[in-house]
């Protein structure tokens, strides 16, 4: 599932649910200072990429292999990053 830049809490899947599996995130960082990505499991936020002047630009793959325990997986992105989330989302 794709997540555009500047999204807040975009759910992965049609509705998302406890037990959904997220395999990996493919992140494209194109503006260092605003290339932020957070993964949320229900209400628990997990910072994945924190934008800073020293954040490298390019494409990164983050392997996760996690199951949701609190609710739907969702992604928040800054203006300088996009994400492709790979997994099994309901």
PDB file of N, CA and C in Angstrom:
ATOM      1  N   UNK A   1       0.846  -1.173   0.000  1.00  0.00           N
ATOM      2  CA  UNK A   1       0.000   0.000   0.000  1.00  0.00           C
ATOM      3  C   UNK A   1       0.891   1.235   0.000  1.00  0.00           C
ATOM      4  N   UNK A   2       0.520   2.240  -0.791  1.00  0.00           N
ATOM      5  CA  UNK A   2       1.319   3.454  -0.871  1.00  0.00           C
ATOM      6  C   UNK A   2       0.824   4.498   0.126  1.00  0.00           C
ATOM      7  N   UNK A   3       1.770   5.257   0.651  1.00  0.00           N
ATOM      8  CA  UNK A   3       1.460   6.360   1.559  1.00  0.00           C
ATOM      9  C   UNK A   3       2.197   7.583   1.026  1.00  0.00           C
ATOM     10  N   UNK A   4       1.454   8.593   0.645  1.00  0.00           N
ATOM     11  CA  UNK A   4       2.034   9.810   0.081  1.00  0.00           C
ATOM     12  C   UNK A   4       2.713  10.646   1.168  1.00  0.00           C
ATOM     13  N   UNK A   5       3.435  11.662   0.750  1.00  0.00           N
ATOM     14  CA  UNK A   5       4.050  12.598   1.688  1.00  0.00           C
ATOM     15  C   UNK A   5       2.958  13.361   2.443  1.00  0.00           C
ATOM     16  N   UNK A   6       3.279  13.792   3.630  1.00  0.00           N
ATOM     17  CA  UNK A   6       2.409  14.633   4.468  1.00  0.00           C
ATOM     18  C   UNK A   6       1.097  13.967   4.867  1.00  0.00           C
ATOM     19  N   UNK A   7       1.127  12.675   5.127  1.00  0.00           N
ATOM     20  CA  UNK A   7      -0.067  11.958   5.587  1.00  0.00           C
ATOM     21  C   UNK A   7      -0.008  11.786   7.100  1.00  0.00           C
ATOM     22  N   UNK A   8      -1.181  11.840   7.729  1.00  0.00           N
ATOM     23  CA  UNK A   8      -1.261  11.651   9.179  1.00  0.00           C
ATOM     24  C   UNK A   8      -2.114  10.430   9.478  1.00  0.00           C
ATOM     25  N   UNK A   9      -1.488   9.395  10.012  1.00  0.00           N
ATOM     26  CA  UNK A   9      -2.223   8.208  10.440  1.00  0.00           C
ATOM     27  C   UNK A   9      -2.985   7.507   9.348  1.00  0.00           C
ATOM     28  N   UNK A  10      -2.401   7.356   8.155  1.00  0.00           N
ATOM     29  CA  UNK A  10      -3.093   6.643   7.080  1.00  0.00           C
ATOM     30  C   UNK A  10      -3.129   5.163   7.401  1.00  0.00           C
ATOM     31  N   UNK A  11      -4.331   4.620   7.549  1.00  0.00           N
ATOM     32  CA  UNK A  11      -4.501   3.198   7.861  1.00  0.00           C
ATOM     33  C   UNK A  11      -4.049   2.337   6.690  1.00  0.00           C
ATOM     34  N   UNK A  12      -3.441   1.206   7.001  1.00  0.00           N
ATOM     35  CA  UNK A  12      -3.024   0.254   5.986  1.00  0.00           C
ATOM     36  C   UNK A  12      -4.097  -0.808   5.856  1.00  0.00           C
ATOM     37  N   UNK A  13      -4.605  -0.987   4.648  1.00  0.00           N
ATOM     38  CA  UNK A  13      -5.709  -1.900   4.400  1.00  0.00           C
ATOM     39  C   UNK A  13      -7.023  -1.154   4.375  1.00  0.00           C
ATOM     40  N   UNK A  14      -8.081  -1.868   4.033  1.00  0.00           N
ATOM     41  CA  UNK A  14      -9.407  -1.241   3.956  1.00  0.00           C
ATOM     42  C   UNK A  14      -9.862  -0.727   5.314  1.00  0.00           C
ATOM     43  N   UNK A  15      -9.680  -1.545   6.350  1.00  0.00           N
ATOM     44  CA  UNK A  15     -10.065  -1.130   7.696  1.00  0.00           C
ATOM     45  C   UNK A  15      -8.939  -1.338   8.690  1.00  0.00           C
ATOM     46  N   UNK A  16      -8.132  -2.371   8.465  1.00  0.00           N
ATOM     47  CA  UNK A  16      -7.054  -2.701   9.396  1.00  0.00           C
ATOM     48  C   UNK A  16      -7.610  -3.342  10.654  1.00  0.00           C
ATOM     49  N   UNK A  17      -6.782  -4.176  11.290  1.00  0.00           N
ATOM     50  CA  UNK A  17      -7.252  -4.868  12.494  1.00  0.00           C
ATOM     51  C   UNK A  17      -6.073  -5.442  13.266  1.00  0.00           C
ATOM     52  N   UNK A  18      -6.344  -5.807  14.514  1.00  0.00           N
ATOM     53  CA  UNK A  18      -5.365  -6.533  15.321  1.00  0.00           C
ATOM     54  C   UNK A  18      -4.999  -7.806  14.562  1.00  0.00           C
ATOM     55  N   UNK A  19      -3.730  -8.148  14.534  1.00  0.00           N
ATOM     56  CA  UNK A  19      -3.268  -9.342  13.849  1.00  0.00           C
ATOM     57  C   UNK A  19      -2.758  -9.097  12.445  1.00  0.00           C
ATOM     58  N   UNK A  20      -2.963  -7.893  11.896  1.00  0.00           N
ATOM     59  CA  UNK A  20      -2.405  -7.575  10.583  1.00  0.00           C
ATOM     60  C   UNK A  20      -0.883  -7.647  10.655  1.00  0.00           C
ATOM     61  N   UNK A  21      -0.270  -8.131   9.588  1.00  0.00           N
ATOM     62  CA  UNK A  21       1.190  -8.289   9.553  1.00  0.00           C
ATOM     63  C   UNK A  21       1.801  -7.254   8.619  1.00  0.00           C
ATOM     64  N   UNK A  22       2.841  -6.588   9.099  1.00  0.00           N
ATOM     65  CA  UNK A  22       3.601  -5.663   8.263  1.00  0.00           C
ATOM     66  C   UNK A  22       4.985  -6.258   8.059  1.00  0.00           C
ATOM     67  N   UNK A  23       5.312  -6.539   6.806  1.00  0.00           N
ATOM     68  CA  UNK A  23       6.586  -7.181   6.464  1.00  0.00           C
ATOM     69  C   UNK A  23       7.721  -6.165   6.356  1.00  0.00           C
ATOM     70  N   UNK A  24       7.477  -5.109   5.579  1.00  0.00           N
ATOM     71  CA  UNK A  24       8.534  -4.123   5.372  1.00  0.00           C
ATOM     72  C   UNK A  24       7.970  -2.802   4.896  1.00  0.00           C
ATOM     73  N   UNK A  25       8.787  -1.770   5.060  1.00  0.00           N
ATOM     74  CA  UNK A  25       8.492  -0.440   4.542  1.00  0.00           C
ATOM     75  C   UNK A  25       9.572  -0.070   3.549  1.00  0.00           C
ATOM     76  N   UNK A  26       9.172   0.429   2.402  1.00  0.00           N
ATOM     77  CA  UNK A  26      10.105   0.953   1.415  1.00  0.00           C
ATOM     78  C   UNK A  26       9.906   2.459   1.435  1.00  0.00           C
ATOM     79  N   UNK A  27      10.914   3.159   1.940  1.00  0.00           N
ATOM     80  CA  UNK A  27      10.812   4.604   2.179  1.00  0.00           C
ATOM     81  C   UNK A  27      11.645   5.356   1.155  1.00  0.00           C
ATOM     82  N   UNK A  28      11.047   6.362   0.537  1.00  0.00           N
ATOM     83  CA  UNK A  28      11.788   7.262  -0.342  1.00  0.00           C
ATOM     84  C   UNK A  28      11.904   8.598   0.369  1.00  0.00           C
ATOM     85  N   UNK A  29      13.130   8.984   0.624  1.00  0.00           N
ATOM     86  CA  UNK A  29      13.428  10.245   1.305  1.00  0.00           C
ATOM     87  C   UNK A  29      13.951  11.225   0.265  1.00  0.00           C
ATOM     88  N   UNK A  30      13.223  12.358   0.078  1.00  0.00           N
ATOM     89  CA  UNK A  30      13.669  13.306  -0.942  1.00  0.00           C
ATOM     90  C   UNK A  30      13.950  14.708  -0.412  1.00  0.00           C
ATOM     91  N   UNK A  31      13.646  14.978   0.837  1.00  0.00           N
ATOM     92  CA  UNK A  31      13.994  16.244   1.488  1.00  0.00           C
ATOM     93  C   UNK A  31      14.427  15.904   2.910  1.00  0.00           C
ATOM     94  N   UNK A  32      15.706  16.073   3.191  1.00  0.00           N
ATOM     95  CA  UNK A  32      16.284  15.576   4.446  1.00  0.00           C
ATOM     96  C   UNK A  32      15.574  16.089   5.695  1.00  0.00           C
ATOM     97  N   UNK A  33      15.349  17.375   5.793  1.00  0.00           N
ATOM     98  CA  UNK A  33      14.820  17.960   7.027  1.00  0.00           C
ATOM     99  C   UNK A  33      13.394  17.522   7.338  1.00  0.00           C
ATOM    100  N   UNK A  34      12.630  17.136   6.313  1.00  0.00           N
ATOM    101  CA  UNK A  34      11.228  16.779   6.545  1.00  0.00           C
ATOM    102  C   UNK A  34      10.941  15.313   6.220  1.00  0.00           C
ATOM    103  N   UNK A  35      11.975  14.499   6.111  1.00  0.00           N
ATOM    104  CA  UNK A  35      11.809  13.077   5.786  1.00  0.00           C
ATOM    105  C   UNK A  35      11.546  12.284   7.053  1.00  0.00           C
ATOM    106  N   UNK A  36      10.336  12.401   7.577  1.00  0.00           N
ATOM    107  CA  UNK A  36       9.970  11.668   8.787  1.00  0.00           C
ATOM    108  C   UNK A  36       8.945  10.588   8.452  1.00  0.00           C
ATOM    109  N   UNK A  37       9.075   9.457   9.134  1.00  0.00           N
ATOM    110  CA  UNK A  37       8.121   8.364   8.974  1.00  0.00           C
ATOM    111  C   UNK A  37       7.901   7.743  10.347  1.00  0.00           C
ATOM    112  N   UNK A  38       6.635   7.603  10.722  1.00  0.00           N
ATOM    113  CA  UNK A  38       6.271   6.914  11.962  1.00  0.00           C
ATOM    114  C   UNK A  38       5.264   5.822  11.638  1.00  0.00           C
ATOM    115  N   UNK A  39       5.445   4.687  12.283  1.00  0.00           N
ATOM    116  CA  UNK A  39       4.531   3.559  12.169  1.00  0.00           C
ATOM    117  C   UNK A  39       3.707   3.518  13.438  1.00  0.00           C
ATOM    118  N   UNK A  40       2.398   3.382  13.302  1.00  0.00           N
ATOM    119  CA  UNK A  40       1.531   3.325  14.477  1.00  0.00           C
ATOM    120  C   UNK A  40       0.818   1.983  14.530  1.00  0.00           C
ATOM    121  N   UNK A  41       0.828   1.374  15.711  1.00  0.00           N
ATOM    122  CA  UNK A  41       0.080   0.149  15.993  1.00  0.00           C
ATOM    123  C   UNK A  41      -1.057   0.570  16.905  1.00  0.00           C
ATOM    124  N   UNK A  42      -2.202   0.866  16.305  1.00  0.00           N
ATOM    125  CA  UNK A  42      -3.276   1.457  17.105  1.00  0.00           C
ATOM    126  C   UNK A  42      -2.853   2.849  17.525  1.00  0.00           C
ATOM    127  N   UNK A  43      -2.604   3.055  18.809  1.00  0.00           N
ATOM    128  CA  UNK A  43      -2.215   4.374  19.318  1.00  0.00           C
ATOM    129  C   UNK A  43      -0.726   4.463  19.643  1.00  0.00           C
ATOM    130  N   UNK A  44       0.027   3.370  19.502  1.00  0.00           N
ATOM    131  CA  UNK A  44       1.452   3.370  19.843  1.00  0.00           C
ATOM    132  C   UNK A  44       2.271   3.776  18.622  1.00  0.00           C
ATOM    133  N   UNK A  45       3.000   4.897  18.725  1.00  0.00           N
ATOM    134  CA  UNK A  45       3.791   5.422  17.618  1.00  0.00           C
ATOM    135  C   UNK A  45       5.234   4.920  17.711  1.00  0.00           C
ATOM    136  N   UNK A  46       5.752   4.436  16.580  1.00  0.00           N
ATOM    137  CA  UNK A  46       7.114   3.930  16.499  1.00  0.00           C
ATOM    138  C   UNK A  46       7.856   4.756  15.450  1.00  0.00           C
ATOM    139  N   UNK A  47       8.798   5.620  15.865  1.00  0.00           N
ATOM    140  CA  UNK A  47       9.539   6.398  14.869  1.00  0.00           C
ATOM    141  C   UNK A  47      10.428   5.475  14.025  1.00  0.00           C
ATOM    142  N   UNK A  48      10.339   5.607  12.714  1.00  0.00           N
ATOM    143  CA  UNK A  48      11.141   4.795  11.803  1.00  0.00           C
ATOM    144  C   UNK A  48      12.252   5.632  11.177  1.00  0.00           C
ATOM    145  N   UNK A  49      11.920   6.837  10.733  1.00  0.00           N
ATOM    146  CA  UNK A  49      12.888   7.753  10.141  1.00  0.00           C
ATOM    147  C   UNK A  49      12.617   9.131  10.702  1.00  0.00           C
ATOM    148  N   UNK A  50      13.660   9.758  11.242  1.00  0.00           N
ATOM    149  CA  UNK A  50      13.519  11.082  11.835  1.00  0.00           C
ATOM    150  C   UNK A  50      14.246  12.080  10.944  1.00  0.00           C
ATOM    151  N   UNK A  51      13.511  13.017  10.383  1.00  0.00           N
ATOM    152  CA  UNK A  51      14.105  14.001   9.485  1.00  0.00           C
ATOM    153  C   UNK A  51      15.066  14.927  10.213  1.00  0.00           C
ATOM    154  N   UNK A  52      16.207  15.151   9.595  1.00  0.00           N
ATOM    155  CA  UNK A  52      17.229  16.053  10.114  1.00  0.00           C
ATOM    156  C   UNK A  52      18.097  16.476   8.941  1.00  0.00           C
ATOM    157  N   UNK A  53      18.878  17.497   9.132  1.00  0.00           N
ATOM    158  CA  UNK A  53      19.745  17.989   8.054  1.00  0.00           C
ATOM    159  C   UNK A  53      20.693  16.904   7.559  1.00  0.00           C
ATOM    160  N   UNK A  54      21.020  15.938   8.407  1.00  0.00           N
ATOM    161  CA  UNK A  54      21.965  14.885   8.030  1.00  0.00           C
ATOM    162  C   UNK A  54      21.300  13.605   7.532  1.00  0.00           C
ATOM    163  N   UNK A  55      19.972  13.588   7.424  1.00  0.00           N
ATOM    164  CA  UNK A  55      19.271  12.398   6.932  1.00  0.00           C
ATOM    165  C   UNK A  55      19.637  12.174   5.469  1.00  0.00           C
ATOM    166  N   UNK A  56      20.156  11.003   5.126  1.00  0.00           N
ATOM    167  CA  UNK A  56      20.516  10.758   3.724  1.00  0.00           C
ATOM    168  C   UNK A  56      19.274  10.667   2.840  1.00  0.00           C
ATOM    169  N   UNK A  57      19.422  11.074   1.605  1.00  0.00           N
ATOM    170  CA  UNK A  57      18.333  10.987   0.638  1.00  0.00           C
ATOM    171  C   UNK A  57      18.448   9.671  -0.114  1.00  0.00           C
ATOM    172  N   UNK A  58      17.317   9.165  -0.581  1.00  0.00           N
ATOM    173  CA  UNK A  58      17.320   7.927  -1.357  1.00  0.00           C
ATOM    174  C   UNK A  58      16.200   7.006  -0.943  1.00  0.00           C
ATOM    175  N   UNK A  59      16.367   5.744  -1.282  1.00  0.00           N
ATOM    176  CA  UNK A  59      15.356   4.721  -1.005  1.00  0.00           C
ATOM    177  C   UNK A  59      15.917   3.753   0.035  1.00  0.00           C
ATOM    178  N   UNK A  60      15.130   3.490   1.063  1.00  0.00           N
ATOM    179  CA  UNK A  60      15.532   2.615   2.166  1.00  0.00           C
ATOM    180  C   UNK A  60      14.480   1.530   2.353  1.00  0.00           C
ATOM    181  N   UNK A  61      14.915   0.343   2.647  1.00  0.00           N
ATOM    182  CA  UNK A  61      13.993  -0.739   2.979  1.00  0.00           C
ATOM    183  C   UNK A  61      14.191  -1.101   4.440  1.00  0.00           C
ATOM    184  N   UNK A  62      13.080  -1.085   5.182  1.00  0.00           N
ATOM    185  CA  UNK A  62      13.106  -1.423   6.600  1.00  0.00           C
ATOM    186  C   UNK A  62      12.307  -2.713   6.773  1.00  0.00           C
ATOM    187  N   UNK A  63      12.987  -3.800   7.133  1.00  0.00           N
ATOM    188  CA  UNK A  63      12.325  -5.091   7.332  1.00  0.00           C
ATOM    189  C   UNK A  63      11.785  -5.150   8.763  1.00  0.00           C
ATOM    190  N   UNK A  64      10.502  -5.501   8.901  1.00  0.00           N
ATOM    191  CA  UNK A  64       9.853  -5.489  10.211  1.00  0.00           C
ATOM    192  C   UNK A  64       9.353  -6.861  10.648  1.00  0.00           C
ATOM    193  N   UNK A  65       8.476  -7.484   9.881  1.00  0.00           N
ATOM    194  CA  UNK A  65       7.928  -8.782  10.259  1.00  0.00           C
ATOM    195  C   UNK A  65       7.147  -8.742  11.561  1.00  0.00           C
ATOM    196  N   UNK A  66       6.279  -7.739  11.715  1.00  0.00           N
ATOM    197  CA  UNK A  66       5.542  -7.541  12.967  1.00  0.00           C
ATOM    198  C   UNK A  66       4.044  -7.761  12.774  1.00  0.00           C
ATOM    199  N   UNK A  67       3.393  -8.171  13.858  1.00  0.00           N
ATOM    200  CA  UNK A  67       1.931  -8.284  13.886  1.00  0.00           C
ATOM    201  C   UNK A  67       1.370  -7.166  14.761  1.00  0.00           C
ATOM    202  N   UNK A  68       0.256  -6.600  14.346  1.00  0.00           N
ATOM    203  CA  UNK A  68      -0.398  -5.558  15.134  1.00  0.00           C
ATOM    204  C   UNK A  68      -1.053  -6.168  16.373  1.00  0.00           C
ATOM    205  N   UNK A  69      -0.870  -5.514  17.527  1.00  0.00           N
ATOM    206  CA  UNK A  69      -1.497  -5.992  18.756  1.00  0.00           C
ATOM    207  C   UNK A  69      -2.515  -5.004  19.312  1.00  0.00           C
ATOM    208  N   UNK A  70      -2.518  -3.768  18.803  1.00  0.00           N
ATOM    209  CA  UNK A  70      -3.405  -2.746  19.369  1.00  0.00           C
ATOM    210  C   UNK A  70      -4.466  -2.226  18.413  1.00  0.00           C
ATOM    211  N   UNK A  71      -4.392  -2.551  17.145  1.00  0.00           N
ATOM    212  CA  UNK A  71      -5.336  -2.030  16.160  1.00  0.00           C
ATOM    213  C   UNK A  71      -4.700  -2.008  14.793  1.00  0.00           C
ATOM    214  N   UNK A  72      -5.297  -1.275  13.888  1.00  0.00           N
ATOM    215  CA  UNK A  72      -4.785  -1.198  12.520  1.00  0.00           C
ATOM    216  C   UNK A  72      -3.406  -0.549  12.486  1.00  0.00           C
ATOM    217  N   UNK A  73      -2.547  -1.054  11.588  1.00  0.00           N
ATOM    218  CA  UNK A  73      -1.291  -0.362  11.321  1.00  0.00           C
ATOM    219  C   UNK A  73      -1.623   0.923  10.583  1.00  0.00           C
ATOM    220  N   UNK A  74      -0.922   1.985  10.893  1.00  0.00           N
ATOM    221  CA  UNK A  74      -1.057   3.215  10.122  1.00  0.00           C
ATOM    222  C   UNK A  74       0.304   3.893  10.043  1.00  0.00           C
ATOM    223  N   UNK A  75       0.423   4.778   9.065  1.00  0.00           N
ATOM    224  CA  UNK A  75       1.690   5.454   8.773  1.00  0.00           C
ATOM    225  C   UNK A  75       1.459   6.960   8.770  1.00  0.00           C
ATOM    226  N   UNK A  76       2.403   7.680   9.373  1.00  0.00           N
ATOM    227  CA  UNK A  76       2.448   9.138   9.288  1.00  0.00           C
ATOM    228  C   UNK A  76       3.747   9.506   8.595  1.00  0.00           C
ATOM    229  N   UNK A  77       3.659  10.370   7.578  1.00  0.00           N
ATOM    230  CA  UNK A  77       4.841  10.803   6.837  1.00  0.00           C
ATOM    231  C   UNK A  77       4.972  12.320   6.890  1.00  0.00           C
ATOM    232  N   UNK A  78       6.225  12.777   6.838  1.00  0.00           N
ATOM    233  CA  UNK A  78       6.490  14.197   6.702  1.00  0.00           C
ATOM    234  C   UNK A  78       6.453  14.583   5.229  1.00  0.00           C
ATOM    235  N   UNK A  79       6.664  15.856   4.944  1.00  0.00           N
ATOM    236  CA  UNK A  79       6.602  16.361   3.570  1.00  0.00           C
ATOM    237  C   UNK A  79       7.709  15.803   2.689  1.00  0.00           C
ATOM    238  N   UNK A  80       8.790  15.294   3.290  1.00  0.00           N
ATOM    239  CA  UNK A  80       9.923  14.836   2.506  1.00  0.00           C
ATOM    240  C   UNK A  80      10.058  13.343   2.357  1.00  0.00           C
ATOM    241  N   UNK A  81       9.009  12.574   2.627  1.00  0.00           N
ATOM    242  CA  UNK A  81       9.109  11.113   2.526  1.00  0.00           C
ATOM    243  C   UNK A  81       7.808  10.497   2.041  1.00  0.00           C
ATOM    244  N   UNK A  82       7.945   9.434   1.255  1.00  0.00           N
ATOM    245  CA  UNK A  82       6.811   8.610   0.843  1.00  0.00           C
ATOM    246  C   UNK A  82       7.133   7.173   1.250  1.00  0.00           C
ATOM    247  N   UNK A  83       6.092   6.337   1.340  1.00  0.00           N
ATOM    248  CA  UNK A  83       6.269   4.966   1.814  1.00  0.00           C
ATOM    249  C   UNK A  83       5.440   4.005   0.957  1.00  0.00           C
ATOM    250  N   UNK A  84       6.017   2.831   0.732  1.00  0.00           N
ATOM    251  CA  UNK A  84       5.253   1.686   0.239  1.00  0.00           C
ATOM    252  C   UNK A  84       5.312   0.661   1.358  1.00  0.00           C
ATOM    253  N   UNK A  85       4.153   0.314   1.913  1.00  0.00           N
ATOM    254  CA  UNK A  85       4.069  -0.670   3.005  1.00  0.00           C
ATOM    255  C   UNK A  85       3.697  -2.019   2.417  1.00  0.00           C
ATOM    256  N   UNK A  86       4.438  -3.060   2.812  1.00  0.00           N
ATOM    257  CA  UNK A  86       4.203  -4.407   2.312  1.00  0.00           C
ATOM    258  C   UNK A  86       3.799  -5.280   3.492  1.00  0.00           C
ATOM    259  N   UNK A  87       2.682  -5.987   3.333  1.00  0.00           N
ATOM    260  CA  UNK A  87       2.223  -6.854   4.403  1.00  0.00           C
ATOM    261  C   UNK A  87       0.865  -7.439   4.079  1.00  0.00           C
ATOM    262  N   UNK A  88       0.218  -7.970   5.112  1.00  0.00           N
ATOM    263  CA  UNK A  88      -1.114  -8.540   4.983  1.00  0.00           C
ATOM    264  C   UNK A  88      -2.054  -7.687   5.829  1.00  0.00           C
ATOM    265  N   UNK A  89      -2.778  -6.787   5.166  1.00  0.00           N
ATOM    266  CA  UNK A  89      -3.642  -5.827   5.850  1.00  0.00           C
ATOM    267  C   UNK A  89      -5.094  -6.111   5.505  1.00  0.00           C
ATOM    268  N   UNK A  90      -5.977  -6.039   6.536  1.00  0.00           N
ATOM    269  CA  UNK A  90      -7.404  -6.302   6.294  1.00  0.00           C
ATOM    270  C   UNK A  90      -8.133  -5.024   5.936  1.00  0.00           C
TER     271      UNK A  90
END
